[in-house]
Short mmCIF file of C-alpha atoms in Angstrom, two decimals:
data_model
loop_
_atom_site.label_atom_id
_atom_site.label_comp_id
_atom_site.label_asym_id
_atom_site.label_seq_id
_atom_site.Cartn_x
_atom_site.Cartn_y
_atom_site.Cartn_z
CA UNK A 227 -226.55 -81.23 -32.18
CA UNK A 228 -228.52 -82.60 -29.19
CA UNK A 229 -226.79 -84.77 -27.12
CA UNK A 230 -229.90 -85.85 -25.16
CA UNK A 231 -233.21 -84.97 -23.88
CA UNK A 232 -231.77 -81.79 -21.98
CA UNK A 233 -228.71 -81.09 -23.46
CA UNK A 234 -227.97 -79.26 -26.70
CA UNK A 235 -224.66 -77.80 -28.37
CA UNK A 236 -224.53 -76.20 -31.52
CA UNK A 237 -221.70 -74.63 -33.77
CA UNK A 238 -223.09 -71.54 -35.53
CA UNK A 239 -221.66 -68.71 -38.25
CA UNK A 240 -222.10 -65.39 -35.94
CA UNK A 241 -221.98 -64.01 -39.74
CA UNK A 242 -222.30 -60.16 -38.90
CA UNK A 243 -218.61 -59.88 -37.46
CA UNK A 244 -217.09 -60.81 -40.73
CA UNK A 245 -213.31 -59.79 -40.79
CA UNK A 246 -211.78 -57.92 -43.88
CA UNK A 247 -210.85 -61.51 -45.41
CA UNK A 248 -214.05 -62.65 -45.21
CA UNK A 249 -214.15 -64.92 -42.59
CA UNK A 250 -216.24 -65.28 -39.87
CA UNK A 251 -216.22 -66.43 -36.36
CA UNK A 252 -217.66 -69.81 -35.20
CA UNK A 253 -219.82 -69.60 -31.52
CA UNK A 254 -220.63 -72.07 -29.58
CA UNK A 255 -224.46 -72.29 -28.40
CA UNK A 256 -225.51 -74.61 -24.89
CA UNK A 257 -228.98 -74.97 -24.90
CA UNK A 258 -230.22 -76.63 -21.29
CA UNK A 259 -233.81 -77.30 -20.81
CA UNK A 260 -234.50 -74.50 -23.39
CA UNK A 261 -232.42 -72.09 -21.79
CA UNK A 262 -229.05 -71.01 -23.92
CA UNK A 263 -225.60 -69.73 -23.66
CA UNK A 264 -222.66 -69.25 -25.10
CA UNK A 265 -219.28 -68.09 -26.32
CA UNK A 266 -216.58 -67.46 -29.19
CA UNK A 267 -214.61 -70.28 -30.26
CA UNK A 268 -211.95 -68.39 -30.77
CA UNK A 269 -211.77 -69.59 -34.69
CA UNK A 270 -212.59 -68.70 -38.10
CA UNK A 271 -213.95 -69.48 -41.42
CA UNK A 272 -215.03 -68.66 -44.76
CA UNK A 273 -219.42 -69.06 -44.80
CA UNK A 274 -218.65 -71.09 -48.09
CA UNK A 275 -216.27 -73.62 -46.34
CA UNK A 276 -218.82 -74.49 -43.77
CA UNK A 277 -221.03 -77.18 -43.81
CA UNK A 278 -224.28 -75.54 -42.26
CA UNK A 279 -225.94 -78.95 -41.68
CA UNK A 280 -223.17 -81.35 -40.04
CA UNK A 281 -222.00 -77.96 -38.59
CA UNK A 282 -218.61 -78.64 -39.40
CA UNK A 283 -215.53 -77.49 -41.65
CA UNK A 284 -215.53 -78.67 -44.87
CA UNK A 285 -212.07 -79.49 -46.90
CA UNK A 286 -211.71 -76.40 -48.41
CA UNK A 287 -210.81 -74.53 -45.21
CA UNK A 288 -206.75 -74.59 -45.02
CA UNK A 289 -207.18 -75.02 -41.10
CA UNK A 290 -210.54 -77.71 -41.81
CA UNK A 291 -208.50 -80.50 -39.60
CA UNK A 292 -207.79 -77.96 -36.60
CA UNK A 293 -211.15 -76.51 -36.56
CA UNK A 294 -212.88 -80.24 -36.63
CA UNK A 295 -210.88 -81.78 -34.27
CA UNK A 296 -211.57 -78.40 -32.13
CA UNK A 297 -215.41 -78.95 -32.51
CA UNK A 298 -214.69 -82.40 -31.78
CA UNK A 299 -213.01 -81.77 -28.54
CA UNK A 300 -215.30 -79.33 -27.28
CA UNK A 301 -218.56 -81.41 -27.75
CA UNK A 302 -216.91 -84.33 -25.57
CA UNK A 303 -215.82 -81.77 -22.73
CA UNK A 304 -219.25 -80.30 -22.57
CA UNK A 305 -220.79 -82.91 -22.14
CA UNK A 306 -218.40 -84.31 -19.49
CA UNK A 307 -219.43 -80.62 -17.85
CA UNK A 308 -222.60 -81.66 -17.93
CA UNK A 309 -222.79 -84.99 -16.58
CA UNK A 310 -220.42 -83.95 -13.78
CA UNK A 311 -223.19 -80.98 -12.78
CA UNK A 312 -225.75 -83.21 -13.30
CA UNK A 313 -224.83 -85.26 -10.75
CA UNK A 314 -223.68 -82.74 -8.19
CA UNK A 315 -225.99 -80.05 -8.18
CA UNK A 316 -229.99 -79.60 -8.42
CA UNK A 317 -230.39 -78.01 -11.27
CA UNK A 318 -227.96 -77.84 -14.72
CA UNK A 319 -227.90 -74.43 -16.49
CA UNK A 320 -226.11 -73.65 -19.93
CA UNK A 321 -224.06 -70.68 -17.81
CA UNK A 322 -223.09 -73.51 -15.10
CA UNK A 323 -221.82 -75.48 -18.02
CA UNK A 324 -219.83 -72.70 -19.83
CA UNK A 325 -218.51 -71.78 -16.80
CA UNK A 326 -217.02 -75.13 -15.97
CA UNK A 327 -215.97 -75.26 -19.39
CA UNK A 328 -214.07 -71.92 -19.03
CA UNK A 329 -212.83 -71.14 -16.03
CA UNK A 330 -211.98 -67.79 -14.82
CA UNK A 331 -207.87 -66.65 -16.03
CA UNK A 332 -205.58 -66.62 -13.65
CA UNK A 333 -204.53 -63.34 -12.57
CA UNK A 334 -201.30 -62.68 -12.85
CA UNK A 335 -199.67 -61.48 -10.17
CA UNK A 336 -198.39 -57.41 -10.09
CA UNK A 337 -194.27 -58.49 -10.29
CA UNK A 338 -191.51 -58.18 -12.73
CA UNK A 339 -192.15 -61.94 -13.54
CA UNK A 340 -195.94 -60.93 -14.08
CA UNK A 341 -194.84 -58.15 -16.35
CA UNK A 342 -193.05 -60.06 -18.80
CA UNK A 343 -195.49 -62.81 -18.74
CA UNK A 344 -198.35 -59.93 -20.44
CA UNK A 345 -195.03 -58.28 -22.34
CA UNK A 346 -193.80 -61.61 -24.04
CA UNK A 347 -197.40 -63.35 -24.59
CA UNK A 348 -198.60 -60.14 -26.68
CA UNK A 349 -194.82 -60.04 -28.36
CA UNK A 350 -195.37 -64.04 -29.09
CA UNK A 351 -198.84 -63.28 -30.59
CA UNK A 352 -197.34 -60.97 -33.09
CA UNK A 353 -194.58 -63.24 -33.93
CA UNK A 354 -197.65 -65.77 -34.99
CA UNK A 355 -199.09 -63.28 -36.95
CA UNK A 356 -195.76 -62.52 -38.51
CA UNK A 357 -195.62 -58.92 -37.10
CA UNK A 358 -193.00 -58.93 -35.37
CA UNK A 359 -189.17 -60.83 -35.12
CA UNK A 360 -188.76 -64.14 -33.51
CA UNK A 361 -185.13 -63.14 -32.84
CA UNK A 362 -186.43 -60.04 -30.80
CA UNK A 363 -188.95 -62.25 -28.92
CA UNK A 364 -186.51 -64.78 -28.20
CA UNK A 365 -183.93 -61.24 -27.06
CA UNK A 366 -186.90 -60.48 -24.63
CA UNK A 367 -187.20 -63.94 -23.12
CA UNK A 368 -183.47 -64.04 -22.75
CA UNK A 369 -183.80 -60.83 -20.53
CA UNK A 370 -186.60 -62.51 -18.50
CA UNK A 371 -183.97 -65.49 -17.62
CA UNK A 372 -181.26 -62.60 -16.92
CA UNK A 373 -183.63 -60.94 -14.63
CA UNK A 374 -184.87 -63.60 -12.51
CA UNK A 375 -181.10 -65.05 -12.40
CA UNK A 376 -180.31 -61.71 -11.08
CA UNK A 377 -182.62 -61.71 -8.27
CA UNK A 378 -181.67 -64.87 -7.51
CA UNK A 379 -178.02 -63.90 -7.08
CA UNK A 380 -178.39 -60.22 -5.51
CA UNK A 381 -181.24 -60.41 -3.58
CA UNK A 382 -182.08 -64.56 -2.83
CA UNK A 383 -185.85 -63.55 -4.42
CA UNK A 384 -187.14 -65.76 -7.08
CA UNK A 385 -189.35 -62.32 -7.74
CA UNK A 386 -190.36 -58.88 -6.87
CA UNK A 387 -193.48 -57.65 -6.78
CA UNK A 388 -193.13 -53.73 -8.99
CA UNK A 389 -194.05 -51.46 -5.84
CA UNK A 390 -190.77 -52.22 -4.58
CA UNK A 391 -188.74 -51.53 -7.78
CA UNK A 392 -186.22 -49.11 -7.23
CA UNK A 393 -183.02 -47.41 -9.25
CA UNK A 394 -180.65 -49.23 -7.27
CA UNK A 395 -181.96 -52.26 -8.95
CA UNK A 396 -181.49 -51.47 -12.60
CA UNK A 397 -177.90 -50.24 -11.75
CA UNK A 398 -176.86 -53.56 -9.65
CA UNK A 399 -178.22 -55.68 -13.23
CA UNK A 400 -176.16 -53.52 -15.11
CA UNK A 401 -173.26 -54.49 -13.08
CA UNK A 402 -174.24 -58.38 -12.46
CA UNK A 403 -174.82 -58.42 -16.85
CA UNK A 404 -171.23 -57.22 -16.88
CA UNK A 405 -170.05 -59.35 -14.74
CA UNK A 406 -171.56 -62.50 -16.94
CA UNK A 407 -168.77 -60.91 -19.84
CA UNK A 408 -171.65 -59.46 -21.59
CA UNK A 409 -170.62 -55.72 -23.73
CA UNK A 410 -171.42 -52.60 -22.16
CA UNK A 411 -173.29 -51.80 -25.20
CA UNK A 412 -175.63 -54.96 -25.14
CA UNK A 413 -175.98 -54.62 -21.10
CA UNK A 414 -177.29 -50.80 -21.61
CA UNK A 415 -179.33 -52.53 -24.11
CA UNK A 416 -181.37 -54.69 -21.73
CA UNK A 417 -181.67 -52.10 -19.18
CA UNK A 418 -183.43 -49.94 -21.72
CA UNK A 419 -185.68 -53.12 -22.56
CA UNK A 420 -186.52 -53.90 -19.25
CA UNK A 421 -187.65 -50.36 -18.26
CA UNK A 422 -190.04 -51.08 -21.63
CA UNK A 423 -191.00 -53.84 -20.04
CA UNK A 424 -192.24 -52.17 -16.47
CA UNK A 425 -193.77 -49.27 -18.63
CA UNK A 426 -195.97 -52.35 -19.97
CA UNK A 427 -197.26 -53.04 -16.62
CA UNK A 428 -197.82 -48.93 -15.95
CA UNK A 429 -200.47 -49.65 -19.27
CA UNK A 430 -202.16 -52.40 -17.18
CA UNK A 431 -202.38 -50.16 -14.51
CA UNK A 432 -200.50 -52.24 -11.86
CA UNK A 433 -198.09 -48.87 -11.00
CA UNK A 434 -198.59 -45.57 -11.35
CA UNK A 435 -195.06 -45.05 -12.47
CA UNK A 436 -191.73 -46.52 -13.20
CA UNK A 437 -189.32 -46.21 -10.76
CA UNK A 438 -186.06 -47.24 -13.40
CA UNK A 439 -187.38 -44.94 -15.60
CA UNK A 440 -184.39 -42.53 -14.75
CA UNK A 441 -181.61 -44.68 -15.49
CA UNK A 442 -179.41 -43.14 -18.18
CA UNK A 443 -178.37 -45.85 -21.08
CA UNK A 444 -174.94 -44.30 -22.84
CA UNK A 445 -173.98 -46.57 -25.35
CA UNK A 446 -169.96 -46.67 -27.03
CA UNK A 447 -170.52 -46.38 -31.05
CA UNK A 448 -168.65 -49.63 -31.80
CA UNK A 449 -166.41 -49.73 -35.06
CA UNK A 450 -168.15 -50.83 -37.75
CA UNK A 451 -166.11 -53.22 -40.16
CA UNK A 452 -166.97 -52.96 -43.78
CA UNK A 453 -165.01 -54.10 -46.85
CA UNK A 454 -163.53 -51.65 -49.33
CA UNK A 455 -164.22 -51.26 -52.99
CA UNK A 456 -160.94 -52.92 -53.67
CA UNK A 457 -161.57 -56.02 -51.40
CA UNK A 458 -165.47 -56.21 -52.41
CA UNK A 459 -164.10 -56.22 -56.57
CA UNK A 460 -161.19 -58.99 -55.36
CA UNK A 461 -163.91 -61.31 -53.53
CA UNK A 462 -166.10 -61.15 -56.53
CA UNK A 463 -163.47 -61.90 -58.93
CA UNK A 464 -161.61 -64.85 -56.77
CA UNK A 465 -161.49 -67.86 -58.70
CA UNK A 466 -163.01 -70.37 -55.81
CA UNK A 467 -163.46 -73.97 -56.87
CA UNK A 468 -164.84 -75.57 -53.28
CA UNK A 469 -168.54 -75.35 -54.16
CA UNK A 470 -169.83 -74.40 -50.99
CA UNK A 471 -167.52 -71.72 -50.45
CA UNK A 472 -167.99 -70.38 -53.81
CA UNK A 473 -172.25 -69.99 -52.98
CA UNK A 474 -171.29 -68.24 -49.93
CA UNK A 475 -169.03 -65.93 -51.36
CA UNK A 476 -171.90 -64.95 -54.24
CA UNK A 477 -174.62 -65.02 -51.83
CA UNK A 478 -172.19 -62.49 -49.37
CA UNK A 479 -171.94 -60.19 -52.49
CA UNK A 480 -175.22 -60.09 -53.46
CA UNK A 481 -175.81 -58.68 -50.02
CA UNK A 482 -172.97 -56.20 -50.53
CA UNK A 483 -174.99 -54.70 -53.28
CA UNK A 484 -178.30 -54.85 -51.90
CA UNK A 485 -177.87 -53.84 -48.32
CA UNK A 486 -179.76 -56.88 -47.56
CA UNK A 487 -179.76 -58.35 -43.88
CA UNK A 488 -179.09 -62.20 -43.66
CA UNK A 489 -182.51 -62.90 -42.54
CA UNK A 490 -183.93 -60.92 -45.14
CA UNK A 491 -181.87 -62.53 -48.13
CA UNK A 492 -182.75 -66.45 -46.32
CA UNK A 493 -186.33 -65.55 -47.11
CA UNK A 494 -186.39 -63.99 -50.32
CA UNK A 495 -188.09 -66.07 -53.25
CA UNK A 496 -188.41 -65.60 -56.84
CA UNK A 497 -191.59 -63.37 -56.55
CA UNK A 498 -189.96 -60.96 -54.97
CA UNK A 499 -187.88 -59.96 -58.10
CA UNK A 500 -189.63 -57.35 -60.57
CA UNK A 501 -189.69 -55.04 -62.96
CA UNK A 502 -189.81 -50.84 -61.52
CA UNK A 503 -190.67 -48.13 -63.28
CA UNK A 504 -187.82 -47.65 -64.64
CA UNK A 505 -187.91 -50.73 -66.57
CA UNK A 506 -185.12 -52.23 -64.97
CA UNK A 507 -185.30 -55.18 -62.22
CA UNK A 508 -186.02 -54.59 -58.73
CA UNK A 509 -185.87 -56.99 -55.39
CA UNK A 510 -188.46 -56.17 -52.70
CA UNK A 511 -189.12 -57.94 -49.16
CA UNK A 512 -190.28 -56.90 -45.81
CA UNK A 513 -187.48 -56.60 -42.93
CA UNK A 514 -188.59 -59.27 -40.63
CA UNK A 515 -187.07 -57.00 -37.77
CA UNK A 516 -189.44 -53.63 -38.21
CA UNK A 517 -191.75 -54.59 -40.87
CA UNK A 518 -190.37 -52.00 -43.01
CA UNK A 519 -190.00 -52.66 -46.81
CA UNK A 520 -186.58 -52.77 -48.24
CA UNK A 521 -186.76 -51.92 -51.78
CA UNK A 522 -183.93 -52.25 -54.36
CA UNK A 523 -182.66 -51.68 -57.78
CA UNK A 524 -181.02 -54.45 -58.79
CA UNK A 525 -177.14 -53.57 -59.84
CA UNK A 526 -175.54 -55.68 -62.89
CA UNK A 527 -173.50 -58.05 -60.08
CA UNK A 528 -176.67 -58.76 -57.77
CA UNK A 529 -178.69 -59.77 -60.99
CA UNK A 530 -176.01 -61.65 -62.55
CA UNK A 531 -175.76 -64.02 -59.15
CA UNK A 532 -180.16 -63.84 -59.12
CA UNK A 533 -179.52 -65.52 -62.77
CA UNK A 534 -176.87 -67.96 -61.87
CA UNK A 535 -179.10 -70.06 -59.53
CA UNK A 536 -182.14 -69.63 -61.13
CA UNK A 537 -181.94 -73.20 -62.43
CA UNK A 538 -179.65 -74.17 -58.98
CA UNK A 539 -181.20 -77.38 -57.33
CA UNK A 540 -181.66 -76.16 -53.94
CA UNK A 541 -183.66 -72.93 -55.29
CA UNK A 542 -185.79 -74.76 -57.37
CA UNK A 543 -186.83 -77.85 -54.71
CA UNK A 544 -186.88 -74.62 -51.57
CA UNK A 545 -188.62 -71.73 -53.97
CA UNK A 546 -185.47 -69.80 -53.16
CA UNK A 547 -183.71 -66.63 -55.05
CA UNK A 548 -180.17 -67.76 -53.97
CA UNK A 549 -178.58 -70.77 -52.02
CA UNK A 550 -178.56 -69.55 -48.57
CA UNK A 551 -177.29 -71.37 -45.82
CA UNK A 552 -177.99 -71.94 -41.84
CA UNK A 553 -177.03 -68.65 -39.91
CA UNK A 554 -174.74 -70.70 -38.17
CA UNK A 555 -172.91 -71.98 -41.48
CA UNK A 556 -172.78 -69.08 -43.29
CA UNK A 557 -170.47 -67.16 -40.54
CA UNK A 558 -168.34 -69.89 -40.18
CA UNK A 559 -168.00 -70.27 -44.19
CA UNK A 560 -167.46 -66.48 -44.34
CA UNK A 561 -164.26 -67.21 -42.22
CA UNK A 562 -162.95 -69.27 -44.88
CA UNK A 563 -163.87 -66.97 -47.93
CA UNK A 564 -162.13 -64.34 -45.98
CA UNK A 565 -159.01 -66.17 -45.49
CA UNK A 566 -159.12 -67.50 -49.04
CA UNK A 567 -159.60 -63.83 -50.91
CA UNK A 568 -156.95 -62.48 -48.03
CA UNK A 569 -159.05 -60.37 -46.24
CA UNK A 570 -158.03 -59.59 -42.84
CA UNK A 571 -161.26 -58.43 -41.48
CA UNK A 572 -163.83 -60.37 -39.60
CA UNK A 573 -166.67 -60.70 -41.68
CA UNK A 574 -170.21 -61.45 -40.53
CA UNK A 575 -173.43 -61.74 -41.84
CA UNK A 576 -174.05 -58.04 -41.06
CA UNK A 577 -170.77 -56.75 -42.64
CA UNK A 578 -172.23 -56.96 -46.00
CA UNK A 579 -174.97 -54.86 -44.89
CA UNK A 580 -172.57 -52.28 -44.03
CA UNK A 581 -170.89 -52.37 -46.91
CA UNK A 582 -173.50 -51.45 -48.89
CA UNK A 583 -174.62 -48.56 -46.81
CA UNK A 584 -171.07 -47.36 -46.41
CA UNK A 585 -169.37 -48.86 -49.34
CA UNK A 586 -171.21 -48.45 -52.33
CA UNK A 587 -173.79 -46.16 -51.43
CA UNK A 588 -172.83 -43.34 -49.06
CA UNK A 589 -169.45 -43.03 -50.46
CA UNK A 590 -170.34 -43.01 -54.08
CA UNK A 591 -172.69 -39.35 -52.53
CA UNK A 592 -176.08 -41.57 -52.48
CA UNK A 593 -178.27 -38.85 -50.17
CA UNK A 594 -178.60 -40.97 -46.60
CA UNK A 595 -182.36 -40.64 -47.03
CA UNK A 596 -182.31 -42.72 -50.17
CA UNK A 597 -179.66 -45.38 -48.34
CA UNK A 598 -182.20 -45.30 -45.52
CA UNK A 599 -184.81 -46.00 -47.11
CA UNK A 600 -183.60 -49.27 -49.00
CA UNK A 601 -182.25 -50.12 -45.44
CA UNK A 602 -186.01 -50.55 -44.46
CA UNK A 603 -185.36 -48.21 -41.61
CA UNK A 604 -187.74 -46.08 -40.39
CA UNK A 605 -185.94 -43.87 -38.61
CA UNK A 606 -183.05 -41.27 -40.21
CA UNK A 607 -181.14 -42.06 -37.20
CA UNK A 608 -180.82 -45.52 -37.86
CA UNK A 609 -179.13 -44.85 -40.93
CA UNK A 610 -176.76 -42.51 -39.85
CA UNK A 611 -174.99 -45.17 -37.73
CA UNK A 612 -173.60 -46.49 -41.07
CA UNK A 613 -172.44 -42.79 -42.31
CA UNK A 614 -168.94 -43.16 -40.87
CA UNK A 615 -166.66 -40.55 -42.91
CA UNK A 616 -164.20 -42.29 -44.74
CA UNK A 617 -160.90 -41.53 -45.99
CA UNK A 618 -162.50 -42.46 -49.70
CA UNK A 619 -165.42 -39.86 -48.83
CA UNK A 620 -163.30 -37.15 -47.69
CA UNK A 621 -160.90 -37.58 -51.35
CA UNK A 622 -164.48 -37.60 -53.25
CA UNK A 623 -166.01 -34.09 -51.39
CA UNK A 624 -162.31 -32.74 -51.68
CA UNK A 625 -161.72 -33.07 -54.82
CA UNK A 626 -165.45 -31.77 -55.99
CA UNK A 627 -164.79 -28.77 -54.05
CA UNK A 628 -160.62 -28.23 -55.37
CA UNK A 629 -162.87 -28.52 -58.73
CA UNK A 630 -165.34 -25.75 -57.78
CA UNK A 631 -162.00 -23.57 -56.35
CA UNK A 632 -159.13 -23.88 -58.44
CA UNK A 633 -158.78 -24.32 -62.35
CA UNK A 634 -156.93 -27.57 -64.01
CA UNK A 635 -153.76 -25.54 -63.47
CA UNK A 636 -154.36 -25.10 -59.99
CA UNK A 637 -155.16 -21.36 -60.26
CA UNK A 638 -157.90 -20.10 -58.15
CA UNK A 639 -160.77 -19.43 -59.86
CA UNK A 640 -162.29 -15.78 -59.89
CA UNK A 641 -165.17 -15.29 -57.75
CA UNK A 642 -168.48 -14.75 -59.02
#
């Protein structure tokens, strides 16, 4: 497009730098006086959604309105560039203009506020690209507000630059998070994160090393509630005539016999039912929290409750498996159902999760590897948090072994 005798801007296809969908980035070319430069846009396209001659998106590009407007935009504030150079300086080049178009970043300054600025940007940016949790980026921005409250309080600093980091000052925020009634556990928790977070800065090359590094996190392996077999079998077969509560209650088994997380079971839709290998029906999704797949045969209960609300209004208008609630609603629900089926324990949204990997799994001799791995961890270790030994276990391996020792009669059996 020229905008006048001297001026030029034009949106082009830089076609060779196709990514693996196909799409291609769109560069913007300033041509002054028949001198040109340039630089990325930043966006992308399909070639067959661009219109080549009005050198814009056409309506078949999902993000068509962003990437117009964009183009828009960036015509107008070029040419402001250039009228503002034009009358300031002697002579207008295309690399004057882009560079009053983009000026040079800020650099961030080498502190612990500086460090999670670069930590939590690149943790945002996967959260927009759906590669990572936005409950662990908004865990990581919580820490930031900790941290900076915390030199605030201890040392009257609104921030410190990393060279003077030392191990007194991850021990004095241990201290000051305990103070603020949060758990050992969780405090030990975002010491550990915030030593990730200066070992980001080590990448950038802004220290050499990290002087918390050292601190020891101990953590106290908290009791894990879980229903039993009998309680699981009495909340599925409680007669519950308050709607609301009865939705909860299936939605809270359903989880008890897929080890699903709440997050997990919010977002699962119809699609991600199907048929195995086996013939039988399967449920598959993505942990939001790793990324890991959690894949898992459907037992008679879960698919009976997948069939109830197939037809249920909120499925159908939401593309939803079941009726899941708000976070917030379902605990407090869960409250009620508990008190209503007489169940003493506390249950959560995670509870059900541990039932299954305790529960139903583990104590009915599933191999942890095979628990694990419907779990969507990654790590053994993760797993074996949830392999408690139960009194239920111990009967189970007690008996198989009295059976391996001893005959019907109790006689010991002759060795071999």
């Amino acid at each position: 497009m020229k905008v006048n005798e001297e001026l030029s801007i034009l949106f082009w296809l830089k076609r060779e730098k196709a990514d693996k969908e196909g799409r291609v980035p769109i560069y913007v070319r300033i041509t002054v006086n028949g001198g040109r430069d340039g630089f990325s846009s930043g966006k992308k396209i399909h070639p067959d959604a661009w219109d080549e001659k009005a050198a814009t998106a056409g309506t078949s590009c999902p993000d068509h309105q962003a990437i117009n407007s964009y183009i828009t935009r960036t015509k107008a504030e070029l040419e402001k560039c250039f009228n503002v150079l034009e009358a300031t300086c002697d002579r207008v080049t295309a690399t004057k203009i882009k560079e009053a178009y983009k000026p040079k970043p800020v650099v961030v300054e080498q502190t612990l506020g500086g460090a999670f600025k670069i930590h939590n940007e690149e943790f945002a940016d996967k959260v927009t690209k759906k590669k990572a949790s936005p409950g662990t980026l908004a865990r990581y921005e919580r820490l930031e507000r900790y941290c900076m409250a915390f030199l605030r309080t201890k040392y009257k600093l609104s921030d410190i630059g990393l060279d003077e980091l030392h191990m007194g000052i991850a021990t004095n925020f241990y201290h000051h998070l305990l103070m603020q009634d949060i758990g050992e556990n969780a405090s030990m928790k975002y010491v550990k994160t915030l030593k990730q977070v200066v070992d980001r800065a080590i990448n950038e090359g802004w220290v050499k090393f990290n002087p918390i590094k050292g601190f020891k996190c101990k953590y106290e392996d908290p009791e894990r509630q879980c229903l039993d077999m009998h309680e699981l079998v009495k909340m599925y077969r409680k007669k519950i005539e308050i709607e609301r509560l009865a939705e909860i209650r299936d939605v809270y088994v359903f989880c008890c016999f897929t080890g699903y997380a709440y997050e997990t079971c919010y977002h699962l839709e119809p699609k991600n039912v199907f048929k195995g290998l086996d013939g039988k029906a399967w449920v598959t999704k993505d942990r939001q929290k790793t990324g890991s797949e959690e894949c898992v045969p459907l037992m008679p209960i879960a698919l009976e409750i997948i069939k109830k609300y197939k037809n249920h209004s909120y499925c159908v208008e939401h593309n939803k498996l079941l009726p899941v609630n708000s976070n917030y609603r379902y605990n407090v629900y869960l409250k009620e159902l508990a008190d209503i089926c007489g169940i003493k324990k506390h249950l959560t949204t995670h509870t059900a999760r541990h039932t299954f990997a305790t529960t139903v799994t583990l104590e009915n001799d599933v191999p942890l590897e095979t628990v694990g791995k419907m779990l969507g961890h990654k790590d053994i270790r993760s797993t074996q948090i949830y392999a408690k030994i139960t009194k239920r276990k111990i009967s189970n391996n007690m008996k198989e072994l009295e059976g391996k020792l001893f005959t019907p009669t109790g006689k010991l059996r002759k060795a071999s």
